[in-house]
PDB file of C-alpha atoms in Angstrom:
ATOM      1  CA  MET A  21     145.148  74.098 211.132  1.00  0.00           C
ATOM      2  CA  SER A  22     143.907  77.644 210.977  1.00  0.00           C
ATOM      3  CA  ASP A  23     140.361  78.426 209.989  1.00  0.00           C
ATOM      4  CA  PHE A  24     139.731  79.805 206.481  1.00  0.00           C
ATOM      5  CA  ASN A  25     138.832  83.483 206.630  1.00  0.00           C
ATOM      6  CA  LYS A  26     136.620  84.305 203.641  1.00  0.00           C
ATOM      7  CA  ASP A  27     136.787  88.079 204.125  1.00  0.00           C
ATOM      8  CA  GLU A  28     140.575  88.146 204.200  1.00  0.00           C
ATOM      9  CA  TYR A  29     140.716  86.024 200.987  1.00  0.00           C
ATOM     10  CA  LEU A  30     138.378  88.323 199.096  1.00  0.00           C
ATOM     11  CA  ASN A  31     140.261  91.423 200.199  1.00  0.00           C
ATOM     12  CA  ASP A  32     143.529  90.000 198.886  1.00  0.00           C
ATOM     13  CA  LEU A  33     142.110  89.462 195.350  1.00  0.00           C
ATOM     14  CA  PRO A  34     142.829  92.252 192.712  1.00  0.00           C
ATOM     15  CA  ASP A  35     139.951  94.516 191.624  1.00  0.00           C
ATOM     16  CA  MET A  36     138.039  93.746 188.390  1.00  0.00           C
ATOM     17  CA  ASP A  37     138.927  97.211 186.996  1.00  0.00           C
ATOM     18  CA  ASP A  38     142.603  96.394 187.305  1.00  0.00           C
ATOM     19  CA  LEU A  39     142.071  93.092 185.511  1.00  0.00           C
ATOM     20  CA  SER A  40     140.113  94.700 182.644  1.00  0.00           C
ATOM     21  CA  GLY A  41     142.906  97.259 181.958  1.00  0.00           C
ATOM     22  CA  GLN A  42     145.516  94.595 181.411  1.00  0.00           C
ATOM     23  CA  THR A  43     146.219  93.461 177.837  1.00  0.00           C
ATOM     24  CA  ALA A  44     147.759  90.348 176.586  1.00  0.00           C
ATOM     25  CA  PRO A  45     151.466  90.625 175.794  1.00  0.00           C
ATOM     26  CA  SER A  46     152.203  91.557 172.207  1.00  0.00           C
ATOM     27  CA  GLY A  47     153.097  88.742 169.907  1.00  0.00           C
ATOM     28  CA  THR A  48     150.854  86.281 171.685  1.00  0.00           C
ATOM     29  CA  GLY A  49     147.416  84.911 170.981  1.00  0.00           C
ATOM     30  CA  PRO A  50     145.860  83.314 167.895  1.00  0.00           C
ATOM     31  CA  ALA A  51     146.105  86.403 165.620  1.00  0.00           C
ATOM     32  CA  ALA A  52     149.771  86.844 166.405  1.00  0.00           C
ATOM     33  CA  ASP A  53     150.373  83.182 165.757  1.00  0.00           C
ATOM     34  CA  ASP A  54     148.650  83.397 162.334  1.00  0.00           C
ATOM     35  CA  ALA A  55     150.639  86.545 161.390  1.00  0.00           C
ATOM     36  CA  ALA A  56     153.860  84.895 162.419  1.00  0.00           C
ATOM     37  CA  ALA A  57     152.961  81.836 160.378  1.00  0.00           C
ATOM     38  CA  GLY A  58     152.116  83.903 157.233  1.00  0.00           C
ATOM     39  CA  ALA A  59     155.117  86.216 157.365  1.00  0.00           C
ATOM     40  CA  PRO A  60     157.621  83.744 155.895  1.00  0.00           C
ATOM     41  CA  GLU A  61     155.269  82.951 152.976  1.00  0.00           C
ATOM     42  CA  ALA A  62     154.718  86.662 152.115  1.00  0.00           C
ATOM     43  CA  ALA A  63     158.437  87.357 152.312  1.00  0.00           C
ATOM     44  CA  ALA A  64     159.125  84.414 150.031  1.00  0.00           C
ATOM     45  CA  ALA A  65     156.569  85.673 147.466  1.00  0.00           C
ATOM     46  CA  ASP A  66     158.074  89.193 147.456  1.00  0.00           C
ATOM     47  CA  THR A  67     161.536  87.754 147.015  1.00  0.00           C
ATOM     48  CA  ALA A  68     160.386  85.603 144.069  1.00  0.00           C
ATOM     49  CA  ALA A  69     158.719  88.567 142.333  1.00  0.00           C
ATOM     50  CA  ALA A  70     161.760  90.784 142.762  1.00  0.00           C
ATOM     51  CA  SER A  71     163.999  88.012 141.468  1.00  0.00           C
ATOM     52  CA  ALA A  72     161.804  87.509 138.369  1.00  0.00           C
ATOM     53  CA  GLN A  73     161.801  91.239 137.596  1.00  0.00           C
ATOM     54  CA  ALA A  74     165.568  91.428 137.952  1.00  0.00           C
ATOM     55  CA  GLU A  75     166.002  88.423 135.643  1.00  0.00           C
ATOM     56  CA  ALA A  76     163.727  89.991 133.014  1.00  0.00           C
ATOM     57  CA  SER A  77     165.642  93.281 133.116  1.00  0.00           C
ATOM     58  CA  ALA A  78     168.941  91.466 132.873  1.00  0.00           C
ATOM     59  CA  ALA A  79     167.654  89.439 129.922  1.00  0.00           C
ATOM     60  CA  ALA A  80     166.576  92.589 128.059  1.00  0.00           C
ATOM     61  CA  GLU A  81     169.939  94.242 128.658  1.00  0.00           C
ATOM     62  CA  ASN A  82     171.767  91.119 127.580  1.00  0.00           C
ATOM     63  CA  ALA A  83     169.679  90.934 124.380  1.00  0.00           C
ATOM     64  CA  THR A  84     170.473  94.545 123.522  1.00  0.00           C
ATOM     65  CA  ASP A  85     174.138  94.005 124.271  1.00  0.00           C
ATOM     66  CA  ALA A  86     174.107  90.827 122.217  1.00  0.00           C
ATOM     67  CA  ASP A  87     172.560  92.614 119.217  1.00  0.00           C
ATOM     68  CA  ALA A  88     175.122  95.375 119.476  1.00  0.00           C
ATOM     69  CA  GLU A  89     177.960  92.893 119.753  1.00  0.00           C
ATOM     70  CA  THR A  90     176.815  90.929 116.683  1.00  0.00           C
ATOM     71  CA  LEU A  91     176.939  94.071 114.474  1.00  0.00           C
ATOM     72  CA  THR A  92     180.148  94.865 112.710  1.00  0.00           C
ATOM     73  CA  PRO A  93     181.400  98.452 112.782  1.00  0.00           C
ATOM     74  CA  LEU A  94     180.006  98.895 109.264  1.00  0.00           C
ATOM     75  CA  GLY A  95     176.657  97.430 110.327  1.00  0.00           C
ATOM     76  CA  GLN A  96     176.545  99.685 113.359  1.00  0.00           C
ATOM     77  CA  ALA A  97     177.298 102.709 111.165  1.00  0.00           C
ATOM     78  CA  LYS A  98     174.520 101.717 108.725  1.00  0.00           C
ATOM     79  CA  LYS A  99     172.079 101.324 111.605  1.00  0.00           C
ATOM     80  CA  GLU A 100     172.888 104.776 112.971  1.00  0.00           C
ATOM     81  CA  ALA A 101     172.654 106.271 109.479  1.00  0.00           C
ATOM     82  CA  ALA A 102     169.204 104.717 109.018  1.00  0.00           C
ATOM     83  CA  GLU A 103     168.055 106.135 112.357  1.00  0.00           C
ATOM     84  CA  TYR A 104     169.349 109.602 111.438  1.00  0.00           C
ATOM     85  CA  LEU A 105     167.643 109.395 108.021  1.00  0.00           C
ATOM     86  CA  GLU A 106     164.334 108.406 109.582  1.00  0.00           C
ATOM     87  CA  ALA A 107     164.528 111.309 112.043  1.00  0.00           C
ATOM     88  CA  LEU A 108     165.407 113.699 109.207  1.00  0.00           C
ATOM     89  CA  GLN A 109     162.460 112.506 107.122  1.00  0.00           C
ATOM     90  CA  ARG A 110     160.086 113.035 110.039  1.00  0.00           C
ATOM     91  CA  GLU A 111     161.383 116.568 110.567  1.00  0.00           C
ATOM     92  CA  ARG A 112     161.067 117.317 106.840  1.00  0.00           C
ATOM     93  CA  ALA A 113     157.469 116.052 106.734  1.00  0.00           C
ATOM     94  CA  GLU A 114     156.562 118.181 109.759  1.00  0.00           C
ATOM     95  CA  PHE A 115     158.166 121.245 108.149  1.00  0.00           C
ATOM     96  CA  ILE A 116     156.270 120.704 104.879  1.00  0.00           C
ATOM     97  CA  ASN A 117     152.977 120.404 106.757  1.00  0.00           C
ATOM     98  CA  PHE A 118     153.761 123.581 108.699  1.00  0.00           C
ATOM     99  CA  ARG A 119     154.658 125.451 105.501  1.00  0.00           C
ATOM    100  CA  ASN A 120     151.422 124.364 103.802  1.00  0.00           C
ATOM    101  CA  ARG A 121     149.337 125.431 106.802  1.00  0.00           C
ATOM    102  CA  ALA A 122     151.114 128.793 106.925  1.00  0.00           C
ATOM    103  CA  LYS A 123     150.499 129.360 103.196  1.00  0.00           C
ATOM    104  CA  LYS A 124     146.795 128.565 103.547  1.00  0.00           C
ATOM    105  CA  GLU A 125     146.509 130.962 106.475  1.00  0.00           C
ATOM    106  CA  GLN A 126     148.331 133.661 104.493  1.00  0.00           C
ATOM    107  CA  ASP A 127     146.020 133.189 101.469  1.00  0.00           C
ATOM    108  CA  ARG A 128     142.961 133.312 103.702  1.00  0.00           C
ATOM    109  CA  PHE A 129     144.053 136.568 105.375  1.00  0.00           C
ATOM    110  CA  ARG A 130     144.919 138.055 101.966  1.00  0.00           C
ATOM    111  CA  GLN A 131     141.483 137.176 100.597  1.00  0.00           C
ATOM    112  CA  HIS A 132     139.772 138.701 103.638  1.00  0.00           C
ATOM    113  CA  GLY A 133     141.707 141.918 103.046  1.00  0.00           C
ATOM    114  CA  ILE A 134     140.662 142.039  99.382  1.00  0.00           C
ATOM    115  CA  ILE A 135     137.029 141.425 100.337  1.00  0.00           C
ATOM    116  CA  ASP A 136     137.111 144.243 102.874  1.00  0.00           C
ATOM    117  CA  VAL A 137     138.492 146.697 100.320  1.00  0.00           C
ATOM    118  CA  LEU A 138     136.033 145.571  97.625  1.00  0.00           C
ATOM    119  CA  THR A 139     133.057 145.846  99.973  1.00  0.00           C
ATOM    120  CA  ALA A 140     134.069 149.390 100.938  1.00  0.00           C
ATOM    121  CA  LEU A 141     134.364 150.411  97.258  1.00  0.00           C
ATOM    122  CA  LEU A 142     131.156 148.789  95.986  1.00  0.00           C
ATOM    123  CA  PRO A 143     129.093 152.034  96.047  1.00  0.00           C
ATOM    124  CA  ALA A 144     131.763 153.845  94.006  1.00  0.00           C
ATOM    125  CA  LEU A 145     131.979 150.938  91.539  1.00  0.00           C
ATOM    126  CA  ASP A 146     128.194 150.987  91.113  1.00  0.00           C
ATOM    127  CA  ASP A 147     128.328 154.724  90.370  1.00  0.00           C
ATOM    128  CA  ILE A 148     130.994 154.137  87.720  1.00  0.00           C
ATOM    129  CA  ASP A 149     128.797 151.486  86.075  1.00  0.00           C
ATOM    130  CA  ARG A 150     125.803 153.880  86.019  1.00  0.00           C
ATOM    131  CA  ILE A 151     127.920 156.623  84.425  1.00  0.00           C
ATOM    132  CA  ARG A 152     129.131 154.169  81.781  1.00  0.00           C
ATOM    133  CA  GLU A 153     125.563 153.145  80.974  1.00  0.00           C
ATOM    134  CA  HIS A 154     123.783 156.525  80.967  1.00  0.00           C
ATOM    135  CA  SER A 155     126.381 159.077  79.905  1.00  0.00           C
ATOM    136  CA  GLU A 156     129.484 159.609  77.914  1.00  0.00           C
ATOM    137  CA  MET A 157     132.758 159.318  79.808  1.00  0.00           C
ATOM    138  CA  ASP A 158     135.626 161.554  78.930  1.00  0.00           C
ATOM    139  CA  ASP A 159     138.915 159.870  78.203  1.00  0.00           C
ATOM    140  CA  SER A 160     140.512 160.658  81.572  1.00  0.00           C
ATOM    141  CA  PHE A 161     137.598 159.272  83.618  1.00  0.00           C
ATOM    142  CA  LYS A 162     137.395 156.210  81.381  1.00  0.00           C
ATOM    143  CA  ALA A 163     141.118 155.565  81.967  1.00  0.00           C
ATOM    144  CA  VAL A 164     140.669 155.734  85.750  1.00  0.00           C
ATOM    145  CA  ALA A 165     137.695 153.335  85.651  1.00  0.00           C
ATOM    146  CA  THR A 166     139.688 150.904  83.513  1.00  0.00           C
ATOM    147  CA  LYS A 167     142.600 150.968  85.958  1.00  0.00           C
ATOM    148  CA  ILE A 168     140.258 150.185  88.849  1.00  0.00           C
ATOM    149  CA  ASP A 169     138.799 147.212  86.980  1.00  0.00           C
ATOM    150  CA  LYS A 170     142.236 145.853  86.124  1.00  0.00           C
ATOM    151  CA  ALA A 171     143.429 146.284  89.709  1.00  0.00           C
ATOM    152  CA  PHE A 172     140.592 144.106  91.019  1.00  0.00           C
ATOM    153  CA  GLU A 173     141.182 141.558  88.254  1.00  0.00           C
ATOM    154  CA  LYS A 174     144.812 141.345  89.387  1.00  0.00           C
ATOM    155  CA  PHE A 175     143.644 140.289  92.843  1.00  0.00           C
ATOM    156  CA  GLY A 176     141.295 137.651  91.453  1.00  0.00           C
ATOM    157  CA  VAL A 177     138.064 139.661  91.681  1.00  0.00           C
ATOM    158  CA  GLU A 178     135.620 138.760  88.900  1.00  0.00           C
ATOM    159  CA  LYS A 179     132.714 140.976  87.911  1.00  0.00           C
ATOM    160  CA  PHE A 180     129.592 139.244  86.585  1.00  0.00           C
ATOM    161  CA  GLY A 181     126.036 139.993  85.521  1.00  0.00           C
ATOM    162  CA  GLU A 182     125.176 140.554  81.859  1.00  0.00           C
ATOM    163  CA  LYS A 183     121.910 141.090  80.070  1.00  0.00           C
ATOM    164  CA  GLY A 184     120.664 137.956  78.287  1.00  0.00           C
ATOM    165  CA  GLU A 185     122.462 135.377  80.479  1.00  0.00           C
ATOM    166  CA  ASP A 186     120.524 132.591  82.175  1.00  0.00           C
ATOM    167  CA  PHE A 187     119.092 133.466  85.568  1.00  0.00           C
ATOM    168  CA  ASP A 188     120.977 131.656  88.364  1.00  0.00           C
ATOM    169  CA  PRO A 189     119.583 132.155  91.898  1.00  0.00           C
ATOM    170  CA  THR A 190     122.996 131.324  93.368  1.00  0.00           C
ATOM    171  CA  ARG A 191     124.562 134.265  91.487  1.00  0.00           C
ATOM    172  CA  HIS A 192     121.659 136.615  90.823  1.00  0.00           C
ATOM    173  CA  ASP A 193     119.362 138.477  93.198  1.00  0.00           C
ATOM    174  CA  ALA A 194     116.069 138.989  91.329  1.00  0.00           C
ATOM    175  CA  ILE A 195     114.437 142.271  92.391  1.00  0.00           C
ATOM    176  CA  LEU A 196     111.661 141.873  89.794  1.00  0.00           C
ATOM    177  CA  HIS A 197     110.248 139.139  87.543  1.00  0.00           C
ATOM    178  CA  LYS A 198     108.850 140.572  84.271  1.00  0.00           C
ATOM    179  CA  PRO A 199     106.669 138.349  82.079  1.00  0.00           C
ATOM    180  CA  ASP A 200     108.002 138.151  78.540  1.00  0.00           C
ATOM    181  CA  PRO A 201     106.043 136.360  75.785  1.00  0.00           C
ATOM    182  CA  THR A 202     109.228 135.798  73.804  1.00  0.00           C
ATOM    183  CA  ALA A 203     111.213 134.267  76.704  1.00  0.00           C
ATOM    184  CA  GLU A 204     111.613 130.487  76.706  1.00  0.00           C
ATOM    185  CA  LYS A 205     113.324 130.443  80.109  1.00  0.00           C
ATOM    186  CA  GLU A 206     114.226 132.882  82.850  1.00  0.00           C
ATOM    187  CA  THR A 207     116.942 135.228  81.661  1.00  0.00           C
ATOM    188  CA  VAL A 208     118.515 138.452  82.887  1.00  0.00           C
ATOM    189  CA  ASP A 209     116.718 141.405  81.321  1.00  0.00           C
ATOM    190  CA  THR A 210     118.361 144.301  83.191  1.00  0.00           C
ATOM    191  CA  VAL A 211     121.408 144.471  85.489  1.00  0.00           C
ATOM    192  CA  VAL A 212     120.747 146.956  88.271  1.00  0.00           C
ATOM    193  CA  GLU A 213     123.998 146.281  90.151  1.00  0.00           C
ATOM    194  CA  ALA A 214     126.816 144.013  89.004  1.00  0.00           C
ATOM    195  CA  GLY A 215     127.899 141.054  91.055  1.00  0.00           C
ATOM    196  CA  TYR A 216     131.427 140.284  92.290  1.00  0.00           C
ATOM    197  CA  ARG A 217     133.143 137.076  93.314  1.00  0.00           C
ATOM    198  CA  ILE A 218     136.576 135.678  94.139  1.00  0.00           C
ATOM    199  CA  GLY A 219     136.963 132.170  92.798  1.00  0.00           C
ATOM    200  CA  ASP A 220     133.822 130.256  93.803  1.00  0.00           C
ATOM    201  CA  ARG A 221     132.978 132.677  96.608  1.00  0.00           C
ATOM    202  CA  VAL A 222     130.295 135.236  95.721  1.00  0.00           C
ATOM    203  CA  ILE A 223     131.008 138.542  97.460  1.00  0.00           C
ATOM    204  CA  ARG A 224     127.801 140.137  96.205  1.00  0.00           C
ATOM    205  CA  ALA A 225     125.116 138.667  93.977  1.00  0.00           C
ATOM    206  CA  ALA A 226     124.135 140.653  90.911  1.00  0.00           C
ATOM    207  CA  ARG A 227     120.850 142.502  91.383  1.00  0.00           C
ATOM    208  CA  VAL A 228     118.799 141.973  88.238  1.00  0.00           C
ATOM    209  CA  VAL A 229     115.394 142.186  86.615  1.00  0.00           C
ATOM    210  CA  VAL A 230     114.395 138.760  85.264  1.00  0.00           C
ATOM    211  CA  ALA A 231     112.425 138.110  82.106  1.00  0.00           C
ATOM    212  CA  SER A 232     110.165 135.103  82.755  1.00  0.00           C
ATOM    213  CA  PRO A 233     108.129 133.027  80.273  1.00  0.00           C
ATOM    214  CA  GLN A 234     104.382 133.649  80.348  1.00  0.00           C
ATOM    215  CA  ASP A 235     102.206 130.767  81.592  1.00  0.00           C
TER     216      ASP A 235
END
């Protein structure tokens, strides 16, 4: 029996670095065993879900087909006619709404145009009023002034501001308050410049002298 040589035995063993670089074969070990055990269950769950979805889709298609099959040709025609009528009514309602919006926009732009023209002509209109009040107009000038007034009336422009009417701060711009022992309430005593409005919109308040009751 040969003697055991310790040095020769140790030299024949593999190095620790070589052992540390080796990995376990894939598909082995506890984790691999658990994954292999869970794979059939996950596959079964996916298969069940896909089967349920397919059954639901098939049921919906069958229900639609069944409804269509139960309708007679006349019933099917009435159903299609009702669908066409509903679509037509929706289109008509949308068109009416569009037409109303377009009309409102058109009226708004028209009013802005009238206001711009009126504002530009206000100094000339004030001069005409002063000539009417302080001098005699000849017939030709009076005819022109009347045409201008009627033209603005045609476009909905209303002139306001008269002596003796009640003072209204929303319509009148008081440039002076004059105590008057005979006045029972604030009234317009003198119109310096007439006011103009379109509907409820005041373009320019009337500038007036106000007669106020004495305290």
